[in-house]
XYZ file of C-alpha atoms in Angstrom:
431
model
C 124.701 62.448 107.793
C 120.977 63.093 107.421
C 119.733 64.790 104.259
C 117.465 67.845 104.585
C 115.367 69.601 101.936
C 114.079 73.093 102.766
C 111.615 74.563 100.273
C 109.267 77.549 100.104
C 105.991 78.155 98.357
C 104.841 81.701 97.696
C 106.603 85.026 98.193
C 110.238 86.127 98.309
C 110.075 86.414 102.110
C 109.133 82.725 102.313
C 111.976 81.853 99.945
C 114.437 83.856 102.018
C 113.309 82.096 105.191
C 113.724 78.664 103.605
C 117.287 79.534 102.552
C 117.976 80.670 106.129
C 116.535 77.444 107.574
C 118.693 75.388 105.196
C 121.774 77.238 106.462
C 120.793 76.469 110.080
C 120.697 72.749 109.281
C 123.931 72.929 107.299
C 125.688 74.555 110.275
C 124.647 71.523 112.374
C 126.219 69.086 109.931
C 123.207 68.103 107.819
C 123.495 67.631 104.061
C 121.207 69.978 102.086
C 119.435 68.508 99.045
C 116.718 69.672 96.656
C 112.992 69.272 97.198
C 112.781 66.702 94.380
C 115.522 64.595 95.953
C 115.341 61.797 98.495
C 115.665 63.368 101.952
C 115.392 62.210 105.547
C 113.802 65.508 106.580
C 111.611 67.847 104.527
C 110.906 71.397 105.723
C 108.011 72.958 103.784
C 107.516 76.716 104.200
C 103.829 76.985 103.328
C 101.807 79.765 101.686
C 98.210 80.730 102.452
C 97.715 83.936 100.459
C 95.051 82.102 98.423
C 93.149 78.820 98.778
C 95.268 77.601 95.874
C 98.361 78.282 98.017
C 96.906 76.029 100.714
C 96.257 73.323 98.142
C 99.790 73.497 96.713
C 101.206 73.255 100.240
C 99.205 70.076 100.924
C 100.210 68.601 97.561
C 103.901 69.243 98.198
C 103.750 67.615 101.629
C 102.242 64.474 100.092
C 104.807 64.487 97.282
C 107.630 64.472 99.828
C 106.139 61.443 101.573
C 105.947 59.631 98.239
C 109.662 60.267 97.722
C 110.477 58.802 101.120
C 107.659 57.206 103.095
C 109.818 57.244 106.224
C 110.797 60.926 105.932
C 110.213 63.388 108.757
C 108.052 66.275 107.454
C 107.834 69.682 109.118
C 105.498 72.418 107.866
C 106.161 76.060 108.699
C 105.054 79.422 107.336
C 101.749 81.201 106.824
C 99.384 78.261 106.213
C 100.959 76.484 109.183
C 100.387 79.577 111.306
C 96.686 80.112 110.558
C 95.644 76.439 110.262
C 98.050 74.337 112.366
C 95.510 71.631 113.253
C 94.489 71.259 109.611
C 98.101 70.688 108.562
C 98.925 68.415 111.499
C 96.001 66.220 110.434
C 97.644 65.585 107.044
C 99.009 62.063 106.947
C 102.795 62.181 107.201
C 103.204 65.580 108.865
C 105.280 65.277 112.026
C 105.811 68.879 113.109
C 104.067 72.215 112.533
C 105.867 75.509 113.185
C 104.235 78.837 112.295
C 105.820 82.106 111.210
C 107.960 82.515 114.322
C 110.306 80.152 116.119
C 112.207 79.174 112.973
C 115.556 80.038 114.582
C 114.951 76.999 116.832
C 113.789 74.719 114.049
C 116.788 72.359 114.131
C 116.234 71.703 117.827
C 112.462 71.371 117.349
C 112.920 68.875 114.514
C 115.491 66.818 116.429
C 113.310 66.663 119.550
C 110.184 65.700 117.588
C 112.196 63.197 115.541
C 113.372 61.447 118.709
C 109.997 61.507 120.458
C 108.091 60.184 117.459
C 105.096 62.330 118.458
C 103.236 64.604 116.064
C 103.131 68.124 117.434
C 102.421 71.769 116.618
C 104.646 74.503 118.034
C 102.844 77.658 116.934
C 103.065 81.015 118.736
C 100.224 83.496 119.140
C 101.581 85.619 116.327
C 99.480 88.702 117.132
C 101.369 88.955 120.444
C 104.840 88.671 118.908
C 106.684 91.995 119.023
C 110.291 91.131 118.156
C 111.820 90.522 114.732
C 113.110 86.962 114.534
C 116.713 87.060 113.398
C 117.416 84.729 110.487
C 120.185 85.351 107.993
C 121.452 84.112 104.661
C 125.031 84.216 103.422
C 124.810 82.056 100.295
C 122.135 81.682 97.614
C 121.838 79.751 94.377
C 121.329 83.011 92.479
C 124.827 84.449 92.394
C 123.947 88.019 91.421
C 120.831 89.190 93.280
C 120.246 88.602 96.996
C 117.034 89.208 98.919
C 117.461 90.498 102.465
C 114.507 90.328 104.837
C 114.423 93.530 106.884
C 110.837 93.521 108.142
C 107.985 91.185 109.094
C 104.284 91.617 109.796
C 101.554 93.864 108.409
C 98.925 96.156 109.909
C 97.075 97.093 106.700
C 94.234 94.536 106.923
C 93.114 94.747 103.297
C 89.662 93.204 103.012
C 90.829 90.270 100.828
C 94.061 89.418 102.654
C 94.775 86.881 105.422
C 98.472 87.740 105.780
C 98.200 90.141 108.784
C 96.731 87.203 110.733
C 99.518 84.905 109.527
C 102.410 87.294 110.071
C 101.302 89.420 113.008
C 102.179 93.050 113.770
C 104.977 95.052 112.150
C 108.465 94.117 113.380
C 111.631 95.698 112.003
C 115.089 94.176 111.902
C 117.918 95.952 113.701
C 120.133 98.017 111.427
C 123.339 96.338 112.622
C 121.950 92.893 111.723
C 120.927 94.073 108.256
C 124.361 95.552 107.574
C 126.126 92.445 108.905
C 124.192 90.330 106.392
C 124.875 92.789 103.567
C 128.584 92.574 104.363
C 128.488 88.751 104.247
C 126.620 88.724 100.943
C 128.969 91.296 99.444
C 131.983 89.246 100.565
C 130.427 86.250 98.808
C 130.239 88.159 95.519
C 126.698 89.514 95.374
C 126.422 92.866 93.604
C 122.679 93.509 93.922
C 120.448 93.369 97.001
C 116.674 93.594 97.304
C 115.347 94.788 100.661
C 112.231 92.782 101.317
C 109.557 92.174 103.937
C 105.853 91.527 104.339
C 105.168 95.296 104.264
C 108.622 96.751 103.724
C 107.370 100.363 103.653
C 106.490 99.962 107.353
C 110.129 99.423 108.248
C 111.069 101.371 111.379
C 107.515 102.019 112.523
C 108.177 100.022 115.687
C 111.746 101.258 116.188
C 110.899 104.986 116.138
C 114.461 106.231 115.484
C 115.212 104.640 112.089
C 113.499 104.596 108.671
C 113.620 102.633 105.437
C 115.585 105.500 103.899
C 118.203 105.137 106.640
C 118.601 101.450 105.755
C 119.075 102.209 102.055
C 121.716 104.838 102.863
C 123.641 102.451 105.128
C 123.517 99.573 102.628
C 124.814 101.896 99.893
C 128.036 102.417 101.867
C 129.174 98.850 101.076
C 131.604 99.135 98.152
C 130.831 95.648 96.817
C 127.100 96.309 96.457
C 126.414 98.044 93.136
C 122.617 97.986 93.074
C 119.873 98.327 95.682
C 116.192 97.599 95.095
C 113.047 97.427 97.208
C 110.439 94.691 97.039
C 106.777 95.685 96.711
C 105.828 99.043 98.237
C 102.619 101.084 98.298
C 102.267 104.617 96.898
C 101.894 106.193 100.357
C 105.647 105.986 100.906
C 106.455 108.027 97.774
C 106.880 111.706 98.659
C 108.996 114.505 97.259
C 111.228 114.319 100.318
C 111.669 110.540 100.013
C 112.477 110.678 96.294
C 114.799 113.680 96.638
C 116.910 111.660 99.085
C 116.713 108.420 97.080
C 117.813 110.163 93.891
C 121.082 111.119 95.631
C 121.935 107.434 96.145
C 123.578 106.324 92.881
C 123.213 102.638 93.736
C 119.434 102.800 94.182
C 117.782 101.468 91.042
C 115.191 103.458 89.105
C 112.582 100.723 89.478
C 109.562 100.244 91.752
C 107.114 97.418 92.203
C 104.317 99.766 93.229
C 101.330 97.800 94.448
C 98.002 98.905 92.884
C 95.430 96.028 93.073
C 92.794 98.119 91.264
C 92.596 101.363 89.337
C 88.930 101.815 90.286
C 88.001 104.288 93.039
C 85.129 102.175 94.387
C 87.038 98.892 94.332
C 90.061 100.352 96.117
C 87.826 101.602 98.919
C 86.167 98.204 99.262
C 89.606 96.578 99.324
C 90.607 98.940 102.169
C 93.732 99.936 100.240
C 94.053 103.396 101.869
C 94.888 105.335 98.708
C 93.004 106.524 95.631
C 93.961 106.185 91.955
C 94.748 109.893 92.001
C 97.183 109.445 94.899
C 98.767 106.487 93.118
C 99.183 108.568 89.957
C 100.820 111.352 91.958
C 103.294 108.825 93.391
C 104.234 107.624 89.888
C 104.650 111.197 88.674
C 106.809 112.026 91.703
C 109.124 109.088 90.987
C 109.417 110.075 87.323
C 110.239 113.658 88.297
C 113.405 112.384 89.963
C 114.001 109.229 87.866
C 112.780 109.889 84.331
C 113.444 106.360 83.033
C 111.904 104.579 86.035
C 110.265 101.229 85.397
C 107.084 100.282 87.249
C 105.587 96.855 87.758
C 102.436 96.203 89.748
C 99.799 93.709 90.895
C 96.147 93.986 89.875
C 93.291 91.810 91.114
C 90.448 91.273 88.645
C 86.973 90.084 89.575
C 86.876 91.465 93.103
C 83.367 90.940 94.574
C 80.931 93.431 93.084
C 83.350 94.593 90.371
C 81.113 95.706 87.492
C 82.164 95.902 83.866
C 82.459 99.682 84.323
C 84.658 99.219 87.415
C 86.894 96.852 85.509
C 87.168 99.237 82.553
C 88.081 102.068 84.946
C 90.862 99.889 86.347
C 92.159 99.012 82.864
C 92.084 102.629 81.678
C 94.056 103.680 84.727
C 96.644 100.935 84.146
C 97.071 102.104 80.554
C 97.613 105.657 81.765
C 100.419 104.521 84.102
C 102.497 102.866 81.361
C 103.604 99.847 83.384
C 106.551 97.657 82.417
C 104.552 94.646 83.616
C 101.249 93.932 85.363
C 101.015 90.773 87.474
C 97.372 89.801 87.046
C 95.498 87.835 89.720
C 91.887 86.660 89.413
C 90.231 87.237 92.780
C 90.363 84.171 95.024
C 88.116 84.311 98.131
C 90.229 83.556 101.189
C 88.384 82.081 104.153
C 88.534 84.377 107.170
C 88.600 87.650 105.216
C 85.711 90.145 104.792
C 85.848 89.899 100.980
C 85.295 86.136 101.091
C 82.027 86.614 102.986
C 80.489 88.873 100.370
C 77.492 87.549 98.451
C 78.345 89.337 95.185
C 81.133 86.989 94.084
C 81.811 86.937 90.337
C 81.760 83.874 88.115
C 85.120 82.258 87.421
C 84.457 82.622 83.697
C 84.173 86.417 84.109
C 87.386 86.557 86.150
C 89.167 84.419 83.566
C 88.083 86.622 80.646
C 89.107 89.802 82.450
C 92.464 88.295 83.390
C 93.174 87.365 79.789
C 92.283 90.860 78.589
C 94.428 92.603 81.217
C 97.415 90.367 80.422
C 97.096 91.497 76.801
C 97.175 95.105 77.981
C 100.239 94.327 80.111
C 102.070 92.806 77.140
C 101.346 95.843 74.973
C 102.382 98.308 77.689
C 105.564 96.337 78.335
C 106.550 96.368 74.669
C 105.844 100.120 74.464
C 107.933 100.870 77.549
C 110.846 98.669 76.484
C 110.550 100.044 72.939
C 111.202 103.545 74.212
C 114.772 102.468 74.996
C 115.646 101.010 71.586
C 118.885 102.632 70.414
C 119.881 103.674 73.929
C 122.863 102.409 75.893
C 122.072 100.870 79.295
C 124.013 99.091 82.028
C 123.042 95.426 82.403
C 123.967 93.125 85.276
C 124.165 89.722 83.607
C 122.872 86.745 85.558
C 122.918 83.605 83.444
C 123.285 82.105 79.973
C 120.162 80.557 78.449
C 119.891 77.378 76.384
C 120.143 79.358 73.110
C 123.426 81.000 74.010
C 122.046 84.385 75.060
C 123.300 86.057 78.206
C 120.393 87.350 80.301
C 120.401 90.225 82.744
C 118.543 93.318 83.891
C 118.940 97.043 83.532
C 118.596 99.273 86.585
C 114.943 99.907 85.655
C 114.359 96.148 85.475
C 114.144 95.566 81.752
C 115.233 92.006 81.030
C 117.924 92.100 78.321
C 119.322 89.243 76.236
C 122.578 89.534 74.307
C 125.080 87.219 72.636
C 128.701 87.224 73.760
C 131.489 84.674 74.112
C 132.821 86.136 77.361
C 131.958 84.785 80.797
C 129.468 87.412 81.992
C 127.804 85.947 85.089
C 127.654 88.677 87.754
C 129.264 91.215 85.388
C 127.853 94.657 84.563
C 128.293 95.670 80.894
C 127.071 98.505 78.716
C 124.481 97.308 76.185
C 122.790 99.065 73.256
C 119.120 98.026 73.068
C 118.228 96.845 69.538
C 114.839 95.083 69.806
C 111.821 95.312 72.114
C 109.308 92.619 72.999
C 106.521 92.348 75.562
C 108.706 91.117 78.418
C 112.297 91.553 77.313
C 114.737 93.333 75.021
C 117.616 92.237 72.832
C 120.833 94.200 72.737
C 124.435 94.443 71.638
C 127.160 94.359 74.247
C 129.493 97.322 73.761
């Protein structure tokens, strides 16, 4: 029995796809092992969102060859899609598959393995119009399952290569989504996260179904207790959308609402298609229907041409929003994007200083938000026990809570009184 390691770099969609690929190999009788283990075949799902992602992908490929010099190495994913020749040229890579065709990966690997010839099997992704059906029924995380319902992006933000790596918007059929939800529920999962490359675009290509329809259908499964969305943009948040969502008890009062900058000028140059004012209205609309809603976001610092005043405008806006957490990213020029061609790139030292400052703001905002719940009772879905004996889990609005208890609480929802607040988590007493 050959041993296979399937591993993803980058986003939750990549991770989902690697789990699905591992299941395809398992169904064919292969033994699945970890990426740090000796394997006969390594499948690396690469990331290209930044140049650093490319570098990590190359490093991981070489690491696998050091673990087994005779191993067969296949690279798939976004970096493989946009730069197949570059990856195929890496010593030790035997097969390159892009961001489509993964459902055939076992056959592709077996054929390439037998032929002994290096090859790239990469589709013209911009011409792909159908969602590629991959599914997952088991995950290492026994409480929260990610379900990919959408692929592709048509936003073309000025700093982002992903539309070229993932192609146009493709939505998964409702019946396939629900079939996977049913499998995951049967296997004990209580929380699902609907994810995609641009999940808010779900249904755009199907015409007769929307993201809201998916959420409603998923909520009908009795075993699923919580439903979340992965990153969405403010454009999707309307009174009508929130009025319907608020009727679905299982939908969590939490949004990862993508921002990238709180500066009017910078958002325009990023081609983000919304203004800070529109973003603020979206946050206010959510809070009108879900008063305790938690918000996390991404902010890029040091975008080309970002002045000190622009940066301050972005920080002031972030403070006004009261985020639970800000994921801070120093701008990284990505070859092939308009932003990378600009001549007004900032020094790394400036980006580093701004990143440090914004992380400090994030920590303070997080502690303030979590602190507002001290003394309150909240439902927590516990996930794991840490090395210090604390059970860890999350509230519906995504506050991480730690509490001591002698019971076995993995995948159990318990009422907890919040007693202490920190920058990224709370402590509580299980009631």
